[in-house]
Amino acid sequence: MSDFIGNEDFEEEDESYITLTDDDGNEVSFEVIGEVEYQERYFAVLLPFDEDDDGVVILEIMPSDDETGEFLSIDDDNLLQAVFEKFKSEYTGEDYNFE
């Protein structure tokens, strides 16, 4: 999957879904399954709607001056793993089963 750098307005009633544009101009829809704070940074854990993709996508949430947030892809595998481990510890037993 391509890197994502996108802006998206969250509507309060529909904040669990998001459509982002990847760096190739393709729109990709996700379900936001959680947000994690790790080392004073914030991350969104997303589940792609694409049935062929069974993994999660983790993007860093960057603050901005307006009401839209910017999402940046993460290249550091160690950081991705640490954020995912924290996500699993915070969300296990809710709606997710991790193997």
C-alpha positions as YAML, in Angstrom:
chain: A
units: angstrom
residues:
- id: 1
  name: MET
  ca: [0.00, 0.00, 0.00]
- id: 2
  name: SER
  ca: [1.20, 3.49, -0.73]
- id: 3
  name: ASP
  ca: [2.12, 6.08, 1.85]
- id: 4
  name: PHE
  ca: [-0.71, 8.28, 3.06]
- id: 5
  name: ILE
  ca: [-0.52, 11.96, 3.56]
- id: 6
  name: GLY
  ca: [-3.98, 13.35, 3.76]
- id: 7
  name: ASN
  ca: [-6.38, 15.66, 5.44]
- id: 8
  name: GLU
  ca: [-9.82, 14.63, 6.51]
- id: 9
  name: ASP
  ca: [-12.65, 16.34, 8.36]
- id: 10
  name: PHE
  ca: [-14.18, 14.17, 11.06]
- id: 11
  name: GLU
  ca: [-17.90, 14.57, 11.46]
- id: 12
  name: GLU
  ca: [-18.92, 13.81, 15.01]
- id: 13
  name: GLU
  ca: [-21.62, 11.30, 14.07]
- id: 14
  name: ASP
  ca: [-19.44, 9.46, 11.56]
- id: 15
  name: GLU
  ca: [-15.98, 9.71, 13.07]
- id: 16
  name: SER
  ca: [-15.25, 5.99, 12.93]
- id: 17
  name: TYR
  ca: [-14.88, 6.08, 9.14]
- id: 18
  name: ILE
  ca: [-12.38, 7.98, 7.05]
- id: 19
  name: THR
  ca: [-11.37, 8.24, 3.40]
- id: 20
  name: LEU
  ca: [-7.80, 9.30, 2.67]
- id: 21
  name: THR
  ca: [-5.96, 9.94, -0.56]
- id: 22
  name: ASP
  ca: [-2.65, 8.14, -1.01]
- id: 23
  name: ASP
  ca: [0.37, 9.69, -2.70]
- id: 24
  name: ASP
  ca: [-0.77, 8.24, -6.06]
- id: 25
  name: GLY
  ca: [-4.12, 10.06, -5.86]
- id: 26
  name: ASN
  ca: [-6.15, 6.94, -4.99]
- id: 27
  name: GLU
  ca: [-8.88, 7.22, -2.37]
- id: 28
  name: VAL
  ca: [-8.83, 4.52, 0.29]
- id: 29
  name: SER
  ca: [-11.51, 4.09, 2.96]
- id: 30
  name: PHE
  ca: [-10.83, 2.90, 6.49]
- id: 31
  name: GLU
  ca: [-12.59, 2.24, 9.75]
- id: 32
  name: VAL
  ca: [-10.86, 4.03, 12.62]
- id: 33
  name: ILE
  ca: [-10.59, 1.30, 15.25]
- id: 34
  name: GLY
  ca: [-8.55, 3.24, 17.78]
- id: 35
  name: GLU
  ca: [-6.24, 6.05, 18.69]
- id: 36
  name: VAL
  ca: [-3.07, 5.59, 20.72]
- id: 37
  name: GLU
  ca: [-0.78, 8.01, 22.49]
- id: 38
  name: TYR
  ca: [2.82, 6.83, 22.48]
- id: 39
  name: GLN
  ca: [5.85, 8.90, 23.54]
- id: 40
  name: GLU
  ca: [3.81, 12.11, 23.42]
- id: 41
  name: ARG
  ca: [2.73, 11.44, 19.83]
- id: 42
  name: TYR
  ca: [-0.70, 10.38, 18.61]
- id: 43
  name: PHE
  ca: [-1.50, 7.58, 16.19]
- id: 44
  name: ALA
  ca: [-4.62, 6.33, 14.43]
- id: 45
  name: VAL
  ca: [-5.10, 2.59, 14.01]
- id: 46
  name: LEU
  ca: [-7.13, 1.97, 10.87]
- id: 47
  name: LEU
  ca: [-8.73, -1.08, 9.29]
- id: 48
  name: PRO
  ca: [-8.97, -0.90, 5.47]
- id: 49
  name: PHE
  ca: [-12.38, -1.60, 3.90]
- id: 50
  name: ASP
  ca: [-10.58, -3.56, 1.17]
- id: 51
  name: GLU
  ca: [-11.49, -7.21, 1.78]
- id: 52
  name: ASP
  ca: [-8.13, -8.35, 0.36]
- id: 53
  name: ASP
  ca: [-6.23, -6.51, 3.09]
- id: 54
  name: ASP
  ca: [-6.47, -8.18, 6.49]
- id: 55
  name: GLY
  ca: [-3.94, -6.00, 8.34]
- id: 56
  name: VAL
  ca: [-4.21, -2.69, 10.11]
- id: 57
  name: VAL
  ca: [-2.69, 0.60, 9.03]
- id: 58
  name: ILE
  ca: [-1.11, 2.89, 11.61]
- id: 59
  name: LEU
  ca: [-0.70, 6.56, 10.77]
- id: 60
  name: GLU
  ca: [0.62, 9.38, 12.89]
- id: 61
  name: ILE
  ca: [-1.89, 12.14, 13.59]
- id: 62
  name: MET
  ca: [-0.26, 15.52, 13.12]
- id: 63
  name: PRO
  ca: [-1.94, 18.57, 14.63]
- id: 64
  name: SER
  ca: [-2.78, 21.42, 12.33]
- id: 65
  name: ASP
  ca: [-4.00, 24.99, 12.65]
- id: 66
  name: ASP
  ca: [-7.46, 24.28, 11.28]
- id: 67
  name: GLU
  ca: [-10.01, 21.60, 12.17]
- id: 68
  name: THR
  ca: [-8.57, 19.01, 9.79]
- id: 69
  name: GLY
  ca: [-5.88, 16.62, 10.90]
- id: 70
  name: GLU
  ca: [-2.98, 15.46, 8.82]
- id: 71
  name: PHE
  ca: [-2.06, 11.79, 8.73]
- id: 72
  name: LEU
  ca: [1.50, 10.71, 8.04]
- id: 73
  name: SER
  ca: [2.79, 7.25, 7.24]
- id: 74
  name: ILE
  ca: [5.44, 5.75, 9.52]
- id: 75
  name: ASP
  ca: [8.61, 4.22, 8.11]
- id: 76
  name: ASP
  ca: [10.08, 3.01, 11.42]
- id: 77
  name: ASP
  ca: [9.14, -0.66, 11.91]
- id: 78
  name: ASN
  ca: [10.10, -0.56, 15.60]
- id: 79
  name: LEU
  ca: [7.79, 2.40, 16.19]
- id: 80
  name: LEU
  ca: [4.95, 0.68, 14.31]
- id: 81
  name: GLN
  ca: [5.36, -2.45, 16.43]
- id: 82
  name: ALA
  ca: [5.48, -0.47, 19.68]
- id: 83
  name: VAL
  ca: [2.34, 1.50, 18.79]
- id: 84
  name: PHE
  ca: [0.52, -1.68, 17.75]
- id: 85
  name: GLU
  ca: [1.50, -3.43, 21.00]
- id: 86
  name: LYS
  ca: [0.17, -0.48, 23.00]
- id: 87
  name: PHE
  ca: [-3.02, -0.51, 20.93]
- id: 88
  name: LYS
  ca: [-3.50, -4.23, 21.61]
- id: 89
  name: SER
  ca: [-2.99, -3.76, 25.36]
- id: 90
  name: GLU
  ca: [-5.52, -0.91, 25.47]
- id: 91
  name: TYR
  ca: [-8.18, -2.45, 23.22]
- id: 92
  name: THR
  ca: [-8.02, -6.19, 23.97]
- id: 93
  name: GLY
  ca: [-11.35, -7.46, 25.19]
- id: 94
  name: GLU
  ca: [-13.36, -4.70, 23.58]
- id: 95
  name: ASP
  ca: [-14.27, -5.69, 20.02]
- id: 96
  name: TYR
  ca: [-10.97, -7.13, 18.89]
- id: 97
  name: ASN
  ca: [-9.27, -10.50, 19.23]
- id: 98
  name: PHE
  ca: [-5.52, -10.48, 18.64]
- id: 99
  name: GLU
  ca: [-3.61, -13.63, 17.81]
...
